[in-house]
């Protein structure tokens, strides 16, 4: 299993993730559907540790996102390609600097 | 119609109702105090974390010199015109009002001392800081707030980059460097404007003005002025970055946070300014 979500819990004003637990196999295409505000983006952001969890952990390629420390998290982030909802181009940087940002 | 209540019990019910009303009256202000205290503690904690992360990124040499120079240009060089205009007006007004109050009462050369002391100790640093709150602080909060709500900050993390080293540290370093320089310029220009205004409207010669200025001058005053400037130069970018990083709620959220940030920075500058005399002018 390439990505493993283990018992994820997250609440803001109300519970968003309540015991989410599943895995994605290598080569598998996996879609998450649901109405707005039900936690799809929150779930995806946990894949590279962009959101603190109340409980649970995510493993990517055998490494823990939340329990592996900053270096492990850095390694995971270099491995994962993540496309943001709002494209998240750095509009204060020029094209070269945008490309350069992902090359270090 | 509610159930009937025996005499003594109804008196108790009436008492407990009035007690609950009075506890409700107390609860609101107390919970407001609690909320304010909690919010203040949250801001203080987040600002401390921001500062420690900034120091860490500087010590680890993660801050790009090019970014610092770029921020020095944006925050410093581009602010010179508005700072100069403000200082000229402050110097002229101080000179005119001082002249109005002193004419016929004390020797007019005292005006030199009044203008220099007012500009160097107070107007130069504080007016420069207030101008920079609007010109630099609001810009930083809006810029970082927009990056936050458009997930650009998350994108930095996703690429394994530290937004504090890339966005926060260069602005904070630049603030600490440029504000004392801008205050120095404001002090000089303000005093010169006051001197020229005194000559033109009160017929006070330059030599008399400078004689009065030298008479009560202390070198400590310049140190005091520049210490204020360094403090404001740290406070403005730190608060504006902190507020930008906690923005949420789309375009409306950016507007709300920028307004709150300007109020926060202005109040902080004025509070810090009020703390300086008891600490450094004893």
GROMACS .gro file of N, CA and C in nm, chain A:
model
  312
    1UNK      N    1   0.085  -0.120   0.000
    1UNK     CA    2   0.000   0.000   0.000
    1UNK      C    3   0.089   0.126   0.000
    2UNK      N    4   0.065   0.218  -0.095
    2UNK     CA    5   0.155   0.333  -0.107
    2UNK      C    6   0.116   0.447  -0.012
    3UNK      N    7  -0.017   0.465   0.008
    3UNK     CA    8  -0.062   0.566   0.106
    3UNK      C    9  -0.161   0.500   0.201
    4UNK      N   10  -0.139   0.523   0.329
    4UNK     CA   11  -0.226   0.459   0.428
    4UNK      C   12  -0.275   0.566   0.527
    5UNK      N   13  -0.406   0.587   0.529
    5UNK     CA   14  -0.464   0.683   0.624
    5UNK      C   15  -0.513   0.602   0.745
    6UNK      N   16  -0.462   0.632   0.864
    6UNK     CA   17  -0.495   0.552   0.983
    6UNK      C   18  -0.574   0.634   1.084
    7UNK      N   19  -0.700   0.601   1.098
    7UNK     CA   20  -0.786   0.654   1.205
    7UNK      C   21  -0.772   0.806   1.220
    8UNK      N   22  -0.802   0.880   1.113
    8UNK     CA   23  -0.783   1.026   1.116
    8UNK      C   24  -0.901   1.097   1.182
    9UNK      N   25  -0.868   1.185   1.275
    9UNK     CA   26  -0.969   1.267   1.343
    9UNK      C   27  -0.928   1.412   1.334
   10UNK      N   28  -1.023   1.495   1.289
   10UNK     CA   29  -0.996   1.638   1.284
   10UNK      C   30  -1.126   1.715   1.299
   11UNK      N   31  -1.126   1.813   1.387
   11UNK     CA   32  -1.244   1.898   1.404
   11UNK      C   33  -1.202   2.043   1.400
   12UNK      N   34  -1.281   2.127   1.336
   12UNK     CA   35  -1.263   2.271   1.347
   12UNK      C   36  -1.373   2.320   1.441
   13UNK      N   37  -1.478   2.384   1.390
   13UNK     CA   38  -1.591   2.416   1.477
   13UNK      C   39  -1.676   2.292   1.501
   14UNK      N   40  -1.675   2.201   1.404
   14UNK     CA   41  -1.747   2.075   1.417
   14UNK      C   42  -1.659   1.965   1.356
   15UNK      N   43  -1.686   1.838   1.389
   15UNK     CA   44  -1.600   1.730   1.337
   15UNK      C   45  -1.597   1.728   1.184
   16UNK      N   46  -1.477   1.714   1.128
   16UNK     CA   47  -1.460   1.706   0.982
   16UNK      C   48  -1.420   1.562   0.945
   17UNK      N   49  -1.315   1.515   1.007
   17UNK     CA   50  -1.274   1.376   0.985
   17UNK      C   51  -1.300   1.300   1.116
   18UNK      N   52  -1.372   1.190   1.104
   18UNK     CA   53  -1.405   1.113   1.226
   18UNK      C   54  -1.367   0.967   1.202
   19UNK      N   55  -1.245   0.934   1.232
   19UNK     CA   56  -1.200   0.796   1.219
   19UNK      C   57  -1.182   0.749   1.077
   20UNK      N   58  -1.135   0.835   0.988
   20UNK     CA   59  -1.114   0.797   0.848
   20UNK      C   60  -0.997   0.698   0.841
   21UNK      N   61  -1.020   0.586   0.775
   21UNK     CA   62  -0.919   0.480   0.776
   21UNK      C   63  -0.928   0.401   0.645
   22UNK      N   64  -0.832   0.422   0.557
   22UNK     CA   65  -0.829   0.344   0.433
   22UNK      C   66  -0.690   0.355   0.370
   23UNK      N   67  -0.667   0.281   0.264
   23UNK     CA   68  -0.537   0.285   0.198
   23UNK      C   69  -0.551   0.293   0.048
   24UNK      N   70  -0.445   0.337  -0.018
   24UNK     CA   71  -0.443   0.345  -0.164
   24UNK      C   72  -0.323   0.264  -0.212
   25UNK      N   73  -0.350   0.170  -0.304
   25UNK     CA   74  -0.242   0.085  -0.353
   25UNK      C   75  -0.164   0.152  -0.464
   26UNK      N   76  -0.043   0.105  -0.486
   26UNK     CA   77   0.040   0.158  -0.593
   26UNK      C   78  -0.029   0.132  -0.727
   27UNK      N   79  -0.033   0.232  -0.812
   27UNK     CA   80  -0.095   0.219  -0.944
   27UNK      C   81  -0.246   0.235  -0.944
   28UNK      N   82  -0.304   0.245  -0.829
   28UNK     CA   83  -0.449   0.256  -0.819
   28UNK      C   84  -0.492   0.403  -0.837
   29UNK      N   85  -0.603   0.425  -0.907
   29UNK     CA   86  -0.659   0.561  -0.916
   29UNK      C   87  -0.773   0.569  -0.816
   30UNK      N   88  -0.765   0.665  -0.726
   30UNK     CA   89  -0.861   0.670  -0.616
   30UNK      C   90  -0.927   0.807  -0.614
   31UNK      N   91  -1.058   0.814  -0.617
   31UNK     CA   92  -1.130   0.940  -0.613
   31UNK      C   93  -1.205   0.956  -0.481
   32UNK      N   94  -1.211   1.079  -0.433
   32UNK     CA   95  -1.290   1.109  -0.312
   32UNK      C   96  -1.397   1.210  -0.351
   33UNK      N   97  -1.523   1.172  -0.333
   33UNK     CA   98  -1.634   1.260  -0.371
   33UNK      C   99  -1.713   1.303  -0.248
   34UNK      N  100  -1.781   1.416  -0.257
   34UNK     CA  101  -1.868   1.456  -0.147
   34UNK      C  102  -1.904   1.603  -0.158
   35UNK      N  103  -2.009   1.644  -0.087
   35UNK     CA  104  -2.050   1.785  -0.092
   35UNK      C  105  -1.942   1.877  -0.033
   36UNK      N  106  -1.960   2.006  -0.059
   36UNK     CA  107  -1.863   2.104  -0.008
   36UNK      C  108  -1.861   2.103   0.145
   37UNK      N  109  -1.743   2.114   0.202
   37UNK     CA  110  -1.730   2.125   0.348
   37UNK      C  111  -1.731   1.993   0.421
   38UNK      N  112  -1.714   1.884   0.349
   38UNK     CA  113  -1.719   1.754   0.418
   38UNK      C  114  -1.579   1.696   0.445
   39UNK      N  115  -1.476   1.770   0.407
   39UNK     CA  116  -1.342   1.728   0.449
   39UNK      C  117  -1.255   1.665   0.342
   40UNK      N  118  -1.293   1.679   0.214
   40UNK     CA  119  -1.210   1.618   0.108
   40UNK      C  120  -1.072   1.685   0.103
   41UNK      N  121  -1.072   1.820   0.103
   41UNK     CA  122  -0.943   1.892   0.097
   41UNK      C  123  -0.861   1.868   0.224
   42UNK      N  124  -0.931   1.866   0.337
   42UNK     CA  125  -0.861   1.842   0.464
   42UNK      C  126  -0.793   1.706   0.460
   43UNK      N  127  -0.867   1.606   0.411
   43UNK     CA  128  -0.812   1.471   0.401
   43UNK      C  129  -0.687   1.470   0.312
   44UNK      N  130  -0.697   1.536   0.194
   44UNK     CA  131  -0.583   1.536   0.102
   44UNK      C  132  -0.463   1.608   0.164
   45UNK      N  133  -0.491   1.718   0.236
   45UNK     CA  134  -0.380   1.795   0.295
   45UNK      C  135  -0.306   1.714   0.401
   46UNK      N  136  -0.374   1.618   0.463
   46UNK     CA  137  -0.304   1.534   0.562
   46UNK      C  138  -0.198   1.446   0.494
   47UNK      N  139  -0.213   1.423   0.363
   47UNK     CA  140  -0.119   1.335   0.293
   47UNK      C  141   0.024   1.389   0.300
   48UNK      N  142   0.038   1.523   0.300
   48UNK     CA  143   0.172   1.580   0.310
   48UNK      C  144   0.184   1.668   0.436
   49UNK      N  145   0.099   1.643   0.533
   49UNK     CA  146   0.112   1.709   0.663
   49UNK      C  147   0.088   1.858   0.661
   50UNK      N  148  -0.004   1.906   0.577
   50UNK     CA  149  -0.031   2.050   0.572
   50UNK      C  150  -0.129   2.093   0.680
   51UNK      N  151  -0.191   1.995   0.744
   51UNK     CA  152  -0.289   2.026   0.850
   51UNK      C  153  -0.257   1.938   0.971
   52UNK      N  154  -0.261   1.999   1.090
   52UNK     CA  155  -0.239   1.920   1.212
   52UNK      C  156  -0.362   1.836   1.240
   53UNK      N  157  -0.341   1.709   1.276
   53UNK     CA  158  -0.452   1.621   1.308
   53UNK      C  159  -0.480   1.621   1.457
   54UNK      N  160  -0.606   1.596   1.493
   54UNK     CA  161  -0.636   1.577   1.635
   54UNK      C  162  -0.589   1.437   1.678
   55UNK      N  163  -0.601   1.341   1.586
   55UNK     CA  164  -0.559   1.204   1.616
   55UNK      C  165  -0.534   1.131   1.484
   56UNK      N  166  -0.451   1.027   1.487
   56UNK     CA  167  -0.429   0.946   1.368
   56UNK      C  168  -0.297   0.978   1.300
   57UNK      N  169  -0.271   0.905   1.193
   57UNK     CA  170  -0.145   0.925   1.120
   57UNK      C  171  -0.165   0.884   0.974
   58UNK      N  172  -0.074   0.929   0.891
   58UNK     CA  173  -0.075   0.892   0.749
   58UNK      C  174   0.063   0.836   0.717
   59UNK      N  175   0.066   0.728   0.641
   59UNK     CA  176   0.195   0.674   0.596
   59UNK      C  177   0.203   0.688   0.445
   60UNK      N  178   0.315   0.740   0.397
   60UNK     CA  179   0.337   0.750   0.252
   60UNK      C  180   0.463   0.671   0.221
   61UNK      N  181   0.451   0.569   0.139
   61UNK     CA  182   0.565   0.486   0.100
   61UNK      C  183   0.640   0.434   0.224
   62UNK      N  184   0.563   0.398   0.325
   62UNK     CA  185   0.623   0.339   0.445
   62UNK      C  186   0.671   0.438   0.549
   63UNK      N  187   0.664   0.569   0.520
   63UNK     CA  188   0.712   0.669   0.617
   63UNK      C  189   0.594   0.743   0.680
   64UNK      N  190   0.605   0.767   0.808
   64UNK     CA  191   0.497   0.835   0.880
   64UNK      C  192   0.502   0.986   0.857
   65UNK      N  193   0.388   1.042   0.819
   65UNK     CA  194   0.381   1.187   0.794
   65UNK      C  195   0.385   1.263   0.925
   66UNK      N  196   0.309   1.215   1.024
   66UNK     CA  197   0.296   1.290   1.149
   66UNK      C  198   0.390   1.242   1.259
   67UNK      N  199   0.449   1.125   1.243
   67UNK     CA  200   0.535   1.073   1.351
   67UNK      C  201   0.681   1.063   1.313
   68UNK      N  202   0.715   1.102   1.192
   68UNK     CA  203   0.851   1.080   1.144
   68UNK      C  204   0.946   1.197   1.160
   69UNK      N  205   0.899   1.309   1.210
   69UNK     CA  206   0.986   1.426   1.226
   69UNK      C  207   0.997   1.507   1.099
   70UNK      N  208   1.060   1.626   1.111
   70UNK     CA  209   1.066   1.720   0.998
   70UNK      C  210   1.138   1.666   0.874
   71UNK      N  211   1.244   1.587   0.896
   71UNK     CA  212   1.320   1.538   0.779
   71UNK      C  213   1.240   1.438   0.698
   72UNK      N  214   1.171   1.348   0.771
   72UNK     CA  215   1.087   1.249   0.702
   72UNK      C  216   0.976   1.322   0.626
   73UNK      N  217   0.919   1.423   0.690
   73UNK     CA  218   0.811   1.500   0.625
   73UNK      C  219   0.864   1.568   0.499
   74UNK      N  220   0.985   1.621   0.508
   74UNK     CA  221   1.048   1.685   0.392
   74UNK      C  222   1.064   1.583   0.278
   75UNK      N  223   1.112   1.461   0.312
   75UNK     CA  224   1.130   1.358   0.209
   75UNK      C  225   0.997   1.324   0.144
   76UNK      N  226   0.893   1.311   0.227
   76UNK     CA  227   0.759   1.277   0.173
   76UNK      C  228   0.711   1.388   0.080
   77UNK      N  229   0.731   1.515   0.123
   77UNK     CA  230   0.682   1.626   0.040
   77UNK      C  231   0.753   1.631  -0.094
   78UNK      N  232   0.882   1.593  -0.098
   78UNK     CA  233   0.953   1.591  -0.227
   78UNK      C  234   0.899   1.481  -0.318
   79UNK      N  235   0.844   1.373  -0.255
   79UNK     CA  236   0.796   1.260  -0.337
   79UNK      C  237   0.656   1.283  -0.393
   80UNK      N  238   0.577   1.366  -0.324
   80UNK     CA  239   0.435   1.379  -0.361
   80UNK      C  240   0.413   1.502  -0.448
   81UNK      N  241   0.343   1.482  -0.559
   81UNK     CA  242   0.300   1.596  -0.640
   81UNK      C  243   0.161   1.637  -0.595
   82UNK      N  244   0.144   1.763  -0.562
   82UNK     CA  245   0.016   1.807  -0.504
   82UNK      C  246  -0.036   1.926  -0.584
   83UNK      N  247  -0.154   1.914  -0.640
   83UNK     CA  248  -0.213   2.026  -0.716
   83UNK      C  249  -0.320   2.091  -0.629
   84UNK      N  250  -0.303   2.220  -0.602
   84UNK     CA  251  -0.398   2.289  -0.514
   84UNK      C  252  -0.521   2.333  -0.590
   85UNK      N  253  -0.632   2.348  -0.514
   85UNK     CA  254  -0.759   2.389  -0.574
   85UNK      C  255  -0.747   2.520  -0.651
   86UNK      N  256  -0.671   2.616  -0.592
   86UNK     CA  257  -0.661   2.749  -0.654
   86UNK      C  258  -0.534   2.764  -0.737
   87UNK      N  259  -0.481   2.651  -0.781
   87UNK     CA  260  -0.358   2.643  -0.862
   87UNK      C  261  -0.234   2.686  -0.784
   88UNK      N  262  -0.248   2.783  -0.690
   88UNK     CA  263  -0.140   2.824  -0.601
   88UNK      C  264  -0.010   2.858  -0.672
   89UNK      N  265  -0.022   2.924  -0.787
   89UNK     CA  266   0.099   2.981  -0.848
   89UNK      C  267   0.143   3.097  -0.758
   90UNK      N  268   0.273   3.117  -0.750
   90UNK     CA  269   0.322   3.227  -0.668
   90UNK      C  270   0.314   3.355  -0.752
   91UNK      N  271   0.203   3.429  -0.735
   91UNK     CA  272   0.183   3.541  -0.828
   91UNK      C  273   0.273   3.661  -0.798
   92UNK      N  274   0.345   3.657  -0.684
   92UNK     CA  275   0.442   3.764  -0.659
   92UNK      C  276   0.577   3.731  -0.723
   93UNK      N  277   0.591   3.609  -0.775
   93UNK     CA  278   0.717   3.570  -0.840
   93UNK      C  279   0.695   3.560  -0.991
   94UNK      N  280   0.805   3.573  -1.067
   94UNK     CA  281   0.791   3.557  -1.212
   94UNK      C  282   0.793   3.408  -1.248
   95UNK      N  283   0.778   3.378  -1.377
   95UNK     CA  284   0.765   3.238  -1.422
   95UNK      C  285   0.889   3.158  -1.384
   96UNK      N  286   1.007   3.218  -1.409
   96UNK     CA  287   1.132   3.147  -1.377
   96UNK      C  288   1.139   3.113  -1.228
   97UNK      N  289   1.104   3.214  -1.145
   97UNK     CA  290   1.112   3.192  -0.999
   97UNK      C  291   1.009   3.089  -0.952
   98UNK      N  292   0.891   3.086  -1.020
   98UNK     CA  293   0.792   2.984  -0.987
   98UNK      C  294   0.845   2.844  -1.013
   99UNK      N  295   0.911   2.827  -1.130
   99UNK     CA  296   0.966   2.697  -1.165
   99UNK      C  297   1.082   2.661  -1.071
  100UNK      N  298   1.166   2.764  -1.045
  100UNK     CA  299   1.284   2.745  -0.961
  100UNK      C  300   1.245   2.699  -0.820
  101UNK      N  301   1.129   2.746  -0.774
  101UNK     CA  302   1.086   2.715  -0.638
  101UNK      C  303   1.073   2.565  -0.615
  102UNK      N  304   1.037   2.492  -0.719
  102UNK     CA  305   1.021   2.348  -0.702
  102UNK      C  306   1.145   2.267  -0.736
  103UNK      N  307   1.256   2.335  -0.764
  103UNK     CA  308   1.375   2.262  -0.813
  103UNK      C  309   1.485   2.243  -0.709
  104UNK      N  310   1.471   2.304  -0.592
  104UNK     CA  311   1.581   2.296  -0.495
  104UNK      C  312   1.589   2.158  -0.432
   0.00000   0.00000   0.00000
